[in-house]
Tab-separated table of C-alpha atoms in Angstrom:
chain	number	residue	atom	x	y	z
A	227	MET	CA	18.987	4.135	19.242
A	228	PRO	CA	21.815	6.646	19.362
A	229	ASN	CA	21.194	10.211	18.392
A	230	ILE	CA	21.477	10.591	14.608
A	231	ARG	CA	24.706	12.708	13.466
A	232	ILE	CA	24.536	14.339	10.251
A	233	LEU	CA	27.580	14.900	8.519
A	234	THR	CA	28.358	17.705	6.044
A	235	THR	CA	28.474	17.291	2.406
A	236	LYS	CA	32.217	17.210	2.238
A	237	GLN	CA	32.422	14.351	4.888
A	238	LEU	CA	29.985	12.479	3.006
A	239	ALA	CA	31.922	12.813	-0.047
A	240	VAL	CA	35.215	11.393	1.525
A	241	LEU	CA	33.162	8.326	2.659
A	242	ARG	CA	32.069	7.694	-0.829
A	243	ARG	CA	35.497	7.557	-2.031
A	244	TYR	CA	36.133	4.305	-0.153
A	245	PRO	CA	34.694	0.898	-0.883
A	246	THR	CA	32.424	-0.717	1.721
A	247	PRO	CA	34.941	-3.605	2.749
A	248	THR	CA	37.469	-0.631	3.725
A	249	VAL	CA	34.607	1.092	5.625
A	250	ILE	CA	34.000	-2.064	7.500
A	251	ASN	CA	37.584	-2.464	8.286
A	252	ALA	CA	37.482	0.966	9.593
A	253	ILE	CA	34.460	0.380	11.872
A	254	GLU	CA	36.258	-2.793	13.310
A	255	SER	CA	39.109	-0.555	14.407
A	256	PHE	CA	36.733	1.343	16.933
A	257	GLY	CA	35.722	-1.906	18.700
A	258	VAL	CA	32.144	-0.461	19.025
A	259	ARG	CA	30.325	-3.769	17.788
A	260	ASP	CA	30.668	-7.304	17.080
A	261	ARG	CA	32.668	-8.059	13.761
A	262	LEU	CA	29.632	-10.394	12.812
A	263	SER	CA	26.858	-7.744	12.715
A	264	GLY	CA	26.057	-4.361	10.971
A	265	TYR	CA	26.633	-5.498	7.343
A	266	SER	CA	24.730	-7.488	4.737
A	267	SER	CA	25.074	-11.199	4.061
A	268	PRO	CA	26.282	-12.449	0.539
A	269	ALA	CA	22.852	-12.984	-0.646
A	270	ILE	CA	22.715	-9.149	-1.675
A	271	GLN	CA	22.976	-8.043	-5.315
A	272	CYS	CA	24.152	-4.743	-6.581
A	273	LEU	CA	22.568	-4.358	-9.737
A	274	PHE	CA	24.449	-1.361	-10.893
A	275	PRO	CA	27.896	-1.679	-9.585
A	276	GLU	CA	28.994	0.953	-12.279
A	277	LEU	CA	27.633	3.684	-9.920
A	278	GLY	CA	30.111	3.000	-7.300
A	279	ALA	CA	29.542	3.756	-3.623
A	280	VAL	CA	26.470	5.251	-2.227
A	281	VAL	CA	26.459	6.871	1.262
A	282	GLY	CA	23.151	8.097	2.938
A	283	TYR	CA	20.508	8.065	5.763
A	284	ALA	CA	17.958	5.207	5.794
A	285	ALA	CA	14.141	5.857	5.116
A	286	THR	CA	12.821	2.664	5.997
A	287	ALA	CA	9.646	0.747	5.127
A	288	THR	CA	8.029	-2.742	4.842
A	289	ILE	CA	6.277	-4.414	1.920
A	290	LEU	CA	4.345	-7.508	1.115
A	291	THR	CA	4.591	-9.116	-2.207
A	292	ASN	CA	2.996	-12.625	-2.039
A	293	GLN	CA	-0.680	-11.557	-0.818
A	294	PRO	CA	-3.092	-8.824	-1.708
A	295	ALA	CA	-3.481	-5.864	0.390
A	296	PRO	CA	-6.481	-5.570	2.793
A	297	PRO	CA	-9.375	-3.165	1.241
A	298	LYS	CA	-8.430	-0.794	3.939
A	299	ARG	CA	-4.905	-0.036	3.998
A	300	SER	CA	-3.178	0.462	7.450
A	301	ILE	CA	-0.883	3.391	6.129
A	302	ASN	CA	-1.336	6.416	3.954
A	303	ARG	CA	0.910	6.485	1.067
A	304	LYS	CA	1.077	10.183	1.149
A	305	ASP	CA	2.272	9.831	4.720
A	306	TYR	CA	5.199	7.599	3.578
A	307	TRP	CA	5.910	9.949	0.534
A	308	ALA	CA	6.034	12.815	2.956
A	309	TYR	CA	8.267	10.775	5.632
A	310	THR	CA	10.865	9.775	2.797
A	311	GLN	CA	11.168	13.232	1.598
A	312	ALA	CA	11.594	14.664	5.209
A	313	THR	CA	14.358	12.243	5.697
A	314	ALA	CA	17.960	13.696	6.443
A	315	LYS	CA	19.776	14.015	3.012
A	316	PRO	CA	21.057	12.067	1.085
A	317	ILE	CA	18.641	9.379	1.469
A	318	ILE	CA	18.891	5.648	1.043
A	319	THR	CA	15.708	3.668	0.898
A	320	VAL	CA	15.871	0.350	3.097
A	321	MET	CA	12.781	-1.745	2.272
A	322	GLN	CA	12.038	-5.226	4.008
A	323	ASP	CA	9.829	-7.676	2.040
A	324	LEU	CA	8.081	-9.443	4.975
A	325	SER	CA	6.991	-12.309	2.597
A	326	GLU	CA	8.245	-15.862	2.963
A	327	SER	CA	9.509	-15.541	-0.537
A	328	SER	CA	9.365	-12.701	-3.062
A	329	GLY	CA	5.928	-12.708	-4.869
A	330	GLY	CA	6.876	-9.896	-7.338
A	331	ALA	CA	8.993	-6.815	-7.412
A	332	TYR	CA	7.847	-3.542	-5.777
A	333	TRP	CA	10.570	-1.831	-7.471
A	334	GLY	CA	10.622	-0.908	-10.984
A	335	GLU	CA	10.618	2.348	-13.416
A	336	VAL	CA	7.639	3.941	-11.627
A	337	ASN	CA	8.733	3.487	-7.938
A	338	SER	CA	12.276	4.434	-8.890
A	339	ASN	CA	11.279	7.625	-10.723
A	340	MET	CA	8.938	8.476	-7.580
A	341	HIS	CA	11.593	7.858	-4.876
A	342	LYS	CA	14.210	9.854	-6.764
A	343	ALA	CA	11.774	12.729	-7.006
A	344	LEU	CA	11.300	12.226	-3.177
A	345	GLY	CA	15.294	12.431	-2.630
A	346	SER	CA	16.186	8.886	-2.587
A	347	GLN	CA	19.532	7.848	-4.128
A	348	GLY	CA	18.245	4.018	-4.423
A	349	VAL	CA	16.968	0.950	-2.507
A	350	ILE	CA	18.395	-1.739	-0.644
A	351	THR	CA	15.492	-4.464	-0.420
A	352	ASN	CA	15.521	-8.278	0.328
A	353	GLY	CA	12.696	-8.329	-2.261
A	354	THR	CA	13.193	-8.308	-5.899
A	355	VAL	CA	13.320	-5.567	-8.456
A	356	ARG	CA	12.725	-5.182	-12.299
A	357	ASP	CA	12.618	-2.733	-15.312
A	358	ILE	CA	16.341	-2.850	-15.172
A	359	PRO	CA	17.113	-0.909	-18.491
A	360	GLU	CA	14.688	1.729	-17.587
A	361	VAL	CA	16.113	2.281	-14.117
A	362	ARG	CA	19.746	2.271	-15.190
A	363	ALA	CA	18.850	4.967	-17.798
A	364	LEU	CA	17.272	6.967	-15.110
A	365	GLY	CA	21.009	7.722	-13.933
A	366	GLY	CA	22.322	7.422	-10.479
A	367	PHE	CA	19.585	5.369	-8.781
A	368	HIS	CA	20.869	2.354	-7.050
A	369	PHE	CA	19.170	-1.079	-6.862
A	370	PHE	CA	20.409	-3.445	-4.068
A	371	ALA	CA	18.151	-6.317	-4.003
A	372	SER	CA	17.901	-10.303	-3.839
A	373	GLY	CA	17.022	-10.578	-7.640
A	374	VAL	CA	15.220	-9.817	-10.442
A	375	HIS	CA	11.561	-10.567	-10.973
A	376	VAL	CA	9.405	-10.289	-14.120
A	377	SER	CA	6.014	-9.454	-12.188
A	378	HIS	CA	5.186	-7.075	-9.476
A	379	GLY	CA	2.645	-10.030	-7.900
A	380	TRP	CA	0.830	-8.538	-5.191
A	381	ALA	CA	3.477	-6.009	-4.154
A	382	HIS	CA	2.216	-3.267	-1.567
A	383	LEU	CA	3.443	-0.976	1.027
A	384	GLU	CA	2.849	-2.281	4.658
A	385	ASP	CA	4.666	0.124	7.065
A	386	PHE	CA	7.256	2.626	7.158
A	387	ASN	CA	9.684	4.601	9.510
A	388	ARG	CA	10.444	1.504	11.666
A	389	PRO	CA	13.373	-0.980	12.087
A	390	VAL	CA	14.004	-3.416	9.319
A	391	LYS	CA	16.066	-6.189	8.684
A	392	VAL	CA	17.449	-7.014	5.045
A	393	PHE	CA	20.033	-9.691	4.409
A	394	GLY	CA	20.809	-10.176	8.170
A	395	MET	CA	21.398	-6.404	8.601
A	396	LEU	CA	19.377	-4.371	11.062
A	397	VAL	CA	18.487	-0.940	9.915
A	398	HIS	CA	16.846	1.778	11.898
A	399	PRO	CA	15.206	4.942	10.705
A	400	GLY	CA	17.992	7.549	9.956
A	401	ASP	CA	20.941	5.017	10.183
A	402	LEU	CA	23.917	6.103	8.096
A	403	ILE	CA	24.347	3.290	5.239
A	404	HIS	CA	27.460	2.650	3.038
A	405	ALA	CA	26.984	0.395	0.050
A	406	ASP	CA	28.689	-0.573	-3.156
A	407	GLN	CA	29.255	-3.778	-5.296
A	408	HIS	CA	30.371	-5.791	-2.311
A	409	GLY	CA	27.379	-5.073	-0.146
A	410	ALA	CA	26.049	-2.653	2.420
A	411	CYS	CA	26.868	-1.714	6.031
A	412	VAL	CA	25.636	0.555	8.847
A	413	ILE	CA	28.095	3.165	10.103
A	414	PRO	CA	27.477	3.829	13.755
A	415	HIS	CA	26.659	7.400	14.535
A	416	GLU	CA	28.821	7.695	17.387
A	417	ILE	CA	31.885	7.145	15.100
A	418	SER	CA	30.616	8.316	11.701
A	419	ASP	CA	32.736	11.485	11.691
A	420	ARG	CA	35.828	9.372	12.227
A	421	VAL	CA	35.480	6.639	9.806
A	422	ALA	CA	36.954	8.429	6.829
A	423	ALA	CA	40.000	9.107	8.501
A	424	ALA	CA	40.289	5.613	9.705
A	425	CYS	CA	39.750	4.316	6.017
A	426	SER	CA	42.760	6.611	4.963
A	427	GLN	CA	44.982	5.036	7.841
A	428	ILE	CA	43.927	1.392	6.692
A	429	ASP	CA	44.783	2.390	2.990
A	430	GLU	CA	48.260	3.928	4.317
A	431	ALA	CA	49.052	0.685	6.350
A	432	GLU	CA	48.113	-1.765	3.421
A	433	ARG	CA	50.103	0.239	0.749
A	434	PRO	CA	53.693	-0.878	1.676
A	435	ILE	CA	52.632	-4.669	1.691
A	436	ILE	CA	51.078	-4.419	-1.783
A	437	HIS	CA	54.057	-2.379	-3.043
A	438	LEU	CA	56.465	-5.283	-1.617
A	439	CYS	CA	54.166	-7.863	-3.270
A	440	ARG	CA	54.597	-6.383	-6.637
A	441	SER	CA	58.142	-5.514	-6.058
A	442	ARG	CA	61.103	-7.577	-7.603
A	443	HIS	CA	62.442	-7.304	-4.220
A	444	PHE	CA	59.799	-9.400	-2.489
A	445	ASN	CA	60.824	-11.853	0.264
A	446	LEU	CA	59.338	-13.365	2.979
A	447	ASP	CA	61.252	-11.740	5.899
A	448	GLU	CA	60.151	-8.301	4.646
A	449	LEU	CA	56.612	-9.323	4.329
A	450	ASP	CA	56.631	-10.781	7.870
A	451	LYS	CA	57.752	-7.433	9.099
A	452	LEU	CA	54.840	-5.594	7.361
A	453	VAL	CA	52.106	-7.890	8.078
A	454	SER	CA	50.189	-7.540	11.561
A	455	PRO	CA	50.389	-10.422	13.714
A	456	GLU	CA	46.703	-10.506	13.871
A	457	TYR	CA	46.513	-11.515	10.382
């Protein structure tokens, strides 16, 4: 994977102003990847859309939820906690449930408090979550998941600091993630410091179209002049 480029706090704050669809449009303008990759499928659910967009660097892990953990664990949980804490800030935890179907929620009030203390702003998981009111009350901790589960089943940590795939989106440790109520995407590091400016250009290009459509002077000839031939 390419070298990780760490953006400044100001650069990250500007990126956070834009919705994820605009960020994806901006990424497309650079032609650095296929238009059908790098973002989540419609199966993702944003449990706390009121929190707006979140931007951060991926701390990755895998879990199993539909079978018991072996008596001797393959990894040490303190090593995982230390890894999360050491990930570039701000952090988004990206966790793949390797189970064929979710046996229960790894994420609830306890894990959310633990990960917030470790510096994470939230989780993107193809697994499930629970304790929704308690986590909402925690404030500022995002849940992106496949759904809500009443039980924790056999949920346990399997591995960490490795590539994961959630909702069709491949995520490497340290990838820059942008997510909101629409879904999530990976911002390629090689263009990460230019994406915000591209978002601004997209907004500027779209504004005259929207203004015309809302105007009493709306007409097809003017619309045809403003809309790209690629549309």
